[in-house]
mmCIF file of C-alpha atoms in Angstrom:
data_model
loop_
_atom_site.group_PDB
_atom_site.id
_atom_site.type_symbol
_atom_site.label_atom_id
_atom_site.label_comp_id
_atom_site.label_asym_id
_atom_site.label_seq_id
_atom_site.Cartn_x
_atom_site.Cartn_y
_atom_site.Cartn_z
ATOM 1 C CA UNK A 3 -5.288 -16.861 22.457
ATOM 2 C CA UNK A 4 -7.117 -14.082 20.381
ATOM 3 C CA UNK A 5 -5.191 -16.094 17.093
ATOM 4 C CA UNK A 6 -6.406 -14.575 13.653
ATOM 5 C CA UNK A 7 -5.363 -16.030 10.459
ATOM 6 C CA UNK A 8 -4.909 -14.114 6.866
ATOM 7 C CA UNK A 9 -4.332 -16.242 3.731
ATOM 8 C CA UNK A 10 -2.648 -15.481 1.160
ATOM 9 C CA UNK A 11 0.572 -13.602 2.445
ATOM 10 C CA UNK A 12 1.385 -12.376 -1.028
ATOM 11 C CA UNK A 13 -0.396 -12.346 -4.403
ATOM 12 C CA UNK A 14 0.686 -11.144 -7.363
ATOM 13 C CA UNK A 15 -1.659 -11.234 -10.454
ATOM 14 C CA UNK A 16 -2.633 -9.761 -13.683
ATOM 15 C CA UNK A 17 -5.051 -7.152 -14.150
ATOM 16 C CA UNK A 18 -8.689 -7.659 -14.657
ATOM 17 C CA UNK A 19 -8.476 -10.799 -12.208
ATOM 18 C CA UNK A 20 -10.117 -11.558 -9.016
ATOM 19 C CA UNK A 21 -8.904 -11.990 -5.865
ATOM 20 C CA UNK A 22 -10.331 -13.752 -2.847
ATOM 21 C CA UNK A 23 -8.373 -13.207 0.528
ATOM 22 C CA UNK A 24 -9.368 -15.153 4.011
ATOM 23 C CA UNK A 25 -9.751 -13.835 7.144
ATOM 24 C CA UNK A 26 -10.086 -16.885 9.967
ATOM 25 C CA UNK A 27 -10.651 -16.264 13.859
ATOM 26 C CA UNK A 28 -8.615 -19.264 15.275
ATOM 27 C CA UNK A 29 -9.465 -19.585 18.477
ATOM 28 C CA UNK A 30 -12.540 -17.038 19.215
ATOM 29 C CA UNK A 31 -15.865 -16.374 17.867
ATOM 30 C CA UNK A 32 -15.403 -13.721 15.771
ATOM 31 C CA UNK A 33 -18.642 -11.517 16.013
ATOM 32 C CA UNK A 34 -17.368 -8.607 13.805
ATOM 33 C CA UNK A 35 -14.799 -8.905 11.240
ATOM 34 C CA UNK A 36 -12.999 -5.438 9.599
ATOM 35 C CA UNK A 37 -11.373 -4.817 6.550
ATOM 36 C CA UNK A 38 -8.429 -2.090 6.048
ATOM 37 C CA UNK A 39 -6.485 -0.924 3.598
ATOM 38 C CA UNK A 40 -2.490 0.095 4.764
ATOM 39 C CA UNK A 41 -0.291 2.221 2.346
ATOM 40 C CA UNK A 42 3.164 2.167 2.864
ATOM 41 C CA UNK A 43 4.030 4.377 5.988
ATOM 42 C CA UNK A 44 0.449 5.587 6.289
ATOM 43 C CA UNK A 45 -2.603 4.481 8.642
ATOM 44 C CA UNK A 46 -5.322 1.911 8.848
ATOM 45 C CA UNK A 47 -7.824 2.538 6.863
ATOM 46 C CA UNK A 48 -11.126 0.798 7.322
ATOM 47 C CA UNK A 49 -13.347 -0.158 4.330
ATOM 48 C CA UNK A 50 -15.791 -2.343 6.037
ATOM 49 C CA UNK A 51 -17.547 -4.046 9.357
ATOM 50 C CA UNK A 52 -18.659 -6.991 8.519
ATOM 51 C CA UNK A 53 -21.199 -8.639 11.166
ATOM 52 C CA UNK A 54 -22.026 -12.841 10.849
ATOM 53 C CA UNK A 55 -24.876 -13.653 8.974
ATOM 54 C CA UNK A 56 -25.459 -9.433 7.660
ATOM 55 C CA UNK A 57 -24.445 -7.546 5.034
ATOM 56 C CA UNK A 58 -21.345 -5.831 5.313
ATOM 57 C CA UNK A 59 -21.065 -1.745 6.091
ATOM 58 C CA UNK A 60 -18.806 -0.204 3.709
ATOM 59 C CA UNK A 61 -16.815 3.320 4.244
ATOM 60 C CA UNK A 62 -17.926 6.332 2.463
ATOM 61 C CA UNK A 63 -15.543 5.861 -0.790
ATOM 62 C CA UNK A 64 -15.440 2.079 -1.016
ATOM 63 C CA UNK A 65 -17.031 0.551 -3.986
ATOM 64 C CA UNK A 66 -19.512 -2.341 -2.487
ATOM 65 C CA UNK A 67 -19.303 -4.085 -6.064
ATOM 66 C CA UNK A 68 -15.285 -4.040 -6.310
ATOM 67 C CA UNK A 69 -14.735 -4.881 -2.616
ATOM 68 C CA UNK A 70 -17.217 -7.903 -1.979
ATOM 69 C CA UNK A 71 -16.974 -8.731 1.436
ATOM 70 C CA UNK A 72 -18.617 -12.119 3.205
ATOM 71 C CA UNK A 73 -18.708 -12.907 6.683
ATOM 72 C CA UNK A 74 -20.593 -16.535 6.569
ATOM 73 C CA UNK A 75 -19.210 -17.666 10.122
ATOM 74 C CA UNK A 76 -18.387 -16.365 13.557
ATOM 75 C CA UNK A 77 -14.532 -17.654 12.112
ATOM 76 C CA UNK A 78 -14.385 -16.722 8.283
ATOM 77 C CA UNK A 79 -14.934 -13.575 6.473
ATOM 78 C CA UNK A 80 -13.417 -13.057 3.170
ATOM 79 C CA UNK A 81 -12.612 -10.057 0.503
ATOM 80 C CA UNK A 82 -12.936 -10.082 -3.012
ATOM 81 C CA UNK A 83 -11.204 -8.112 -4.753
ATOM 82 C CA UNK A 84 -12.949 -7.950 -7.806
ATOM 83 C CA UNK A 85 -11.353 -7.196 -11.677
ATOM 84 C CA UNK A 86 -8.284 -5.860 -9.681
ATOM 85 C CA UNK A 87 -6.465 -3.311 -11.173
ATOM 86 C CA UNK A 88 -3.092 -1.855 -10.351
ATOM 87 C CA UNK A 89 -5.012 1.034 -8.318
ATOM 88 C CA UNK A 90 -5.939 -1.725 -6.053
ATOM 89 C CA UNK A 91 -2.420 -2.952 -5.502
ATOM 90 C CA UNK A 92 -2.153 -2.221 -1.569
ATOM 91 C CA UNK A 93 -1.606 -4.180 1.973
ATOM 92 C CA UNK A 94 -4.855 -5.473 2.997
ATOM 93 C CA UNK A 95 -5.363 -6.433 6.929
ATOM 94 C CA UNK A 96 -7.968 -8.125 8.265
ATOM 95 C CA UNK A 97 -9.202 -7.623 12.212
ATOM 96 C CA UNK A 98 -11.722 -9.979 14.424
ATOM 97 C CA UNK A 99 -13.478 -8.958 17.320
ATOM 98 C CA UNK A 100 -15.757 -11.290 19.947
ATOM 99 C CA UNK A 101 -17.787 -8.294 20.989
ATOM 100 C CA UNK A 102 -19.162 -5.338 20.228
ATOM 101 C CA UNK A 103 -16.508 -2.743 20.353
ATOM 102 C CA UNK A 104 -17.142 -0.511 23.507
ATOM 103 C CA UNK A 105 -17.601 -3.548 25.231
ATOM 104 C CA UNK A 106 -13.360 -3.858 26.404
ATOM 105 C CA UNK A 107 -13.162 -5.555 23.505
ATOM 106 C CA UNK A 108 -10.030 -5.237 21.301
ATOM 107 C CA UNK A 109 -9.835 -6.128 17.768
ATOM 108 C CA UNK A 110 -7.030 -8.571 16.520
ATOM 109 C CA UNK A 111 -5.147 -8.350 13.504
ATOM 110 C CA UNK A 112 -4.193 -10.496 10.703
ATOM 111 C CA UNK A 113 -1.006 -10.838 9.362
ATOM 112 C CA UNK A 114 -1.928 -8.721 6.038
ATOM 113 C CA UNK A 115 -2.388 -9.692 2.522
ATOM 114 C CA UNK A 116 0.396 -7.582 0.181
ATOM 115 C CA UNK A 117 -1.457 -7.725 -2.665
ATOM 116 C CA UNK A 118 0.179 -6.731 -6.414
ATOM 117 C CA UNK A 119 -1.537 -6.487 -9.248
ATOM 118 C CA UNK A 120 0.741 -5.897 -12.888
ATOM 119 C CA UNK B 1 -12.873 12.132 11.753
ATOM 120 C CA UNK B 2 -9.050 10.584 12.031
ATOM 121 C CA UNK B 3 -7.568 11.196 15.075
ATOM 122 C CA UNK B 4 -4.068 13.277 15.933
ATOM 123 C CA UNK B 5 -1.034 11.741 16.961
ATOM 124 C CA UNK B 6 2.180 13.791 18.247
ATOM 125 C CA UNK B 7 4.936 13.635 17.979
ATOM 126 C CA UNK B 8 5.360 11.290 14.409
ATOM 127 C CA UNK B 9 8.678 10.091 15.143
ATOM 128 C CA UNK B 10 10.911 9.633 18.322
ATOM 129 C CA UNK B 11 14.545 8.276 18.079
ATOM 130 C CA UNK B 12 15.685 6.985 21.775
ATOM 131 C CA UNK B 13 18.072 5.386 23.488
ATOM 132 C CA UNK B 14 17.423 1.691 25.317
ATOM 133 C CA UNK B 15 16.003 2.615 28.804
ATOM 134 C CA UNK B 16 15.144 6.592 27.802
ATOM 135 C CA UNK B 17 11.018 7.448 28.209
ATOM 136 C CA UNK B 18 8.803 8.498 25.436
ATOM 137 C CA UNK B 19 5.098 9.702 25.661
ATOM 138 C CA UNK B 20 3.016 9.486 22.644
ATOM 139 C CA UNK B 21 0.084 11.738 22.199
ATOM 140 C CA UNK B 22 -3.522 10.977 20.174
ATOM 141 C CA UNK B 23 -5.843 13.796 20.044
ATOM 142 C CA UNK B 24 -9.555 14.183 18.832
ATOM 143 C CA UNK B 25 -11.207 16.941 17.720
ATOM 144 C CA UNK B 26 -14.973 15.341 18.863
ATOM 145 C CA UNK B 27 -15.775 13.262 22.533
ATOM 146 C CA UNK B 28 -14.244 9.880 22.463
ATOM 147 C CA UNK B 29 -15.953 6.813 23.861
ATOM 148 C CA UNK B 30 -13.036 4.700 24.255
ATOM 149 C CA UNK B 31 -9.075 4.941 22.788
ATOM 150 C CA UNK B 32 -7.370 1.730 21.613
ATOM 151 C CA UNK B 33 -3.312 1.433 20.856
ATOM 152 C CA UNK B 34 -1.634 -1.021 18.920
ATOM 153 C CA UNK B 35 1.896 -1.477 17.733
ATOM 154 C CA UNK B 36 2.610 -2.234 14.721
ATOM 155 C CA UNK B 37 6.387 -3.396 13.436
ATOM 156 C CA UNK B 38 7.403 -3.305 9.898
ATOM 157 C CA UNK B 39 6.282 -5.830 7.679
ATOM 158 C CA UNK B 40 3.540 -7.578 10.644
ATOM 159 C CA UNK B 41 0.012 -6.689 11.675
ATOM 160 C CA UNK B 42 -0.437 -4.422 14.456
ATOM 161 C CA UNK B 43 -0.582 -5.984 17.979
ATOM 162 C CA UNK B 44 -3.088 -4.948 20.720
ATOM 163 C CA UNK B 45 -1.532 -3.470 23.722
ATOM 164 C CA UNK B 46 -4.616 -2.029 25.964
ATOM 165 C CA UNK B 47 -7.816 -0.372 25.822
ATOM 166 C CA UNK B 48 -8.971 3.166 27.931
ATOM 167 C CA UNK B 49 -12.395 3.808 28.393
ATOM 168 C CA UNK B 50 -13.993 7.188 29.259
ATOM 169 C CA UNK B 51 -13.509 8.126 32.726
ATOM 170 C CA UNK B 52 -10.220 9.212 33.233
ATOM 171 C CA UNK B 53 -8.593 5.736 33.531
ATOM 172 C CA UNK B 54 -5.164 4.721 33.574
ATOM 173 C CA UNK B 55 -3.946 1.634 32.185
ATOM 174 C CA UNK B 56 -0.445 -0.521 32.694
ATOM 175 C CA UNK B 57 0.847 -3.284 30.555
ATOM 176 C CA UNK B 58 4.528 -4.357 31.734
ATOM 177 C CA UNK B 59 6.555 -0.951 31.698
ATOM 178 C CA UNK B 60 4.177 0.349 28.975
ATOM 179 C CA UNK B 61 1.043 2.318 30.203
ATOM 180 C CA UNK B 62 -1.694 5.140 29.119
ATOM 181 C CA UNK B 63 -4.255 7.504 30.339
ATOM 182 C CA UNK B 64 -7.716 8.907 28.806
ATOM 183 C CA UNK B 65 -8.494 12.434 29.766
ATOM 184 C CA UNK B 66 -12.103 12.631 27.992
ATOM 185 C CA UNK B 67 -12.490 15.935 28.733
ATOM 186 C CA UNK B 68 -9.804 17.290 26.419
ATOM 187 C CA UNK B 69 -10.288 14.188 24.471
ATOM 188 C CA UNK B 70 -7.025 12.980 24.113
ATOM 189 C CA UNK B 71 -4.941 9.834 25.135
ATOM 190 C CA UNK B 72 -1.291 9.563 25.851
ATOM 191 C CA UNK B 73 0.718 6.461 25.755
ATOM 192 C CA UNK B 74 3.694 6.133 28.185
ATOM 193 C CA UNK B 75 7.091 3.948 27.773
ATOM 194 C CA UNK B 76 9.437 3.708 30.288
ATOM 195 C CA UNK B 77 12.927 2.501 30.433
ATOM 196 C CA UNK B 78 12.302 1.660 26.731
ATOM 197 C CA UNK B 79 13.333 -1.424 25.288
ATOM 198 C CA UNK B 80 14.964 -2.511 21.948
ATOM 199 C CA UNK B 81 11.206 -4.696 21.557
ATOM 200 C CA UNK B 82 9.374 -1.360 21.979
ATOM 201 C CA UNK B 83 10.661 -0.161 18.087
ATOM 202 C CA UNK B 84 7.845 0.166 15.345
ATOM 203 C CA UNK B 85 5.024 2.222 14.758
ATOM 204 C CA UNK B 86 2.231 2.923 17.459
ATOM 205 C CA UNK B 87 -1.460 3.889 16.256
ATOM 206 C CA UNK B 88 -4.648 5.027 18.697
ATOM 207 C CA UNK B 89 -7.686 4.135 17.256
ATOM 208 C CA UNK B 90 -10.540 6.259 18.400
ATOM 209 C CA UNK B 91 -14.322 5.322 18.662
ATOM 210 C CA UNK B 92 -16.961 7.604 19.172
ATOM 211 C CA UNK B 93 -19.370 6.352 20.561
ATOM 212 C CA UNK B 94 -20.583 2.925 22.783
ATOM 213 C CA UNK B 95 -21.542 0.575 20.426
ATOM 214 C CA UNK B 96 -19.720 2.484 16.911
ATOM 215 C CA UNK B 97 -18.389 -0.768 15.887
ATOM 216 C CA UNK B 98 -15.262 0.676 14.526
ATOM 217 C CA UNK B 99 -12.416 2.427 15.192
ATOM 218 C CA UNK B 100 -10.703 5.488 13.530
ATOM 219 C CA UNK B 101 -6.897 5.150 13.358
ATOM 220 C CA UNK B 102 -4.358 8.147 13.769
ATOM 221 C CA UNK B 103 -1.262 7.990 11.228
ATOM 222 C CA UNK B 104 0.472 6.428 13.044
ATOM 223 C CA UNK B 105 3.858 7.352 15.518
ATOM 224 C CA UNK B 106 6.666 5.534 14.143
ATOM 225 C CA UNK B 107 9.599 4.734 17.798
ATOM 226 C CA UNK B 108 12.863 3.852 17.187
ATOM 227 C CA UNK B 109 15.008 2.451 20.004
ATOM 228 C CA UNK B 110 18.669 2.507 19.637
ATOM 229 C CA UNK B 111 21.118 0.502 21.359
#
């Protein structure tokens, strides 16, 4: 169980295009969706909770207007990366959680979105 | 603020021990670890509340000291599965919503 989905894998596209990647809970009610951002050989780094049905809750740094983020389910929330630029190329994981976290909750992971922009 | 981990890389042998540390400099409410191999999205392994508990999952456990705000995560008799890179993520309070990631241990297990 606990099955989260991430589409595309891979995407590789010009600059000054947009991007949409999906983030689907499979099996679970996904109260709480989170964004990240993974450099090579470095840490998870959130950008934004996303709660069903509210705005999203972006990290001090993260441009709301570049990084739109919708969460229009308990199972779907997806990032736009908008007018992507080569800056943005990065690993971008996706997380679902059916609670509250503090409640014994974990979150589950995605397998990623390697996105490259030329 | 992004949590500590020690050491950042252990090389072992298959069936030697390794403890991996994940310190914070403010009071945790709860400590989550995850694994993460190269390439794939991190994988939950367990979850350590505030209280001083211990957790077990196969021959991989932790422990929460709150006090001194730090975690450890113990493998024993480590396995060639156990390789890739193992990250606590912190939260500070009940209810935060989110969790602060260290950087990240990276274990390699040798044959």
């Amino acid at each position: 169980g606990a099955v989260v989905s991430q589409h595309p894998s891979r995407v590789i596209c010009k600059s000054g295009t947009s991007v949409k990647i999906e983030c689907r809970s499979l099996d679970f009610q996904a109260t709480t969706m989170f964004w990240y951002r993974q450099f090579p050989k470095q840490s998870l780094m959130l950008m934004a909770t996303s709660n069903e049905g509210s705005k999203a809750t972006y990290e001090q740094g993260v441009e709301k207007d570049k990084f739109l983020i919708n969460h229009a389910s308990l199972t779907l929330s997806t990032l736009t990366v908008t007018s992507a630029h080569p800056e943005d190329s990065s690993f971008y994981i996706c997380s679902a959680s059916s609670g509250v976290t503090g409640s014994n909750q974990p979150q589950h992971f995605g397998d990623g979105t390697r996105l490259s922009i030329l | 603020q992004q949590p500590v981990q020690s050491p950042q890389a252990v090389i072992l042998r298959e069936g030697e021990d390794a403890v991996i540390n994940c310190s914070s400099s403010k009071a945790l409410y709860s400590v989550h670890w995850y694994r993460q191999k190269h390439g794939e999205a991190p994988v939950f392994l367990m979850i350590l509340l505030k209280g001083g508990e211990q957790k077990g999952h196969e021959k991989i456990s932790a422990s929460f000291n709150e006090k001194k705000q730090q975690s450890s995560l113990y493998l024993t008799a480590s396995q060639l599965s156990y390789s890739g890179t193992y990250f606590c993520g912190t939260e500070g309070r009940e209810g935060a919503q989110k969790l602060v990631f260290g950087q990240g241990t990276r274990l390699t297990i040798n044959p």
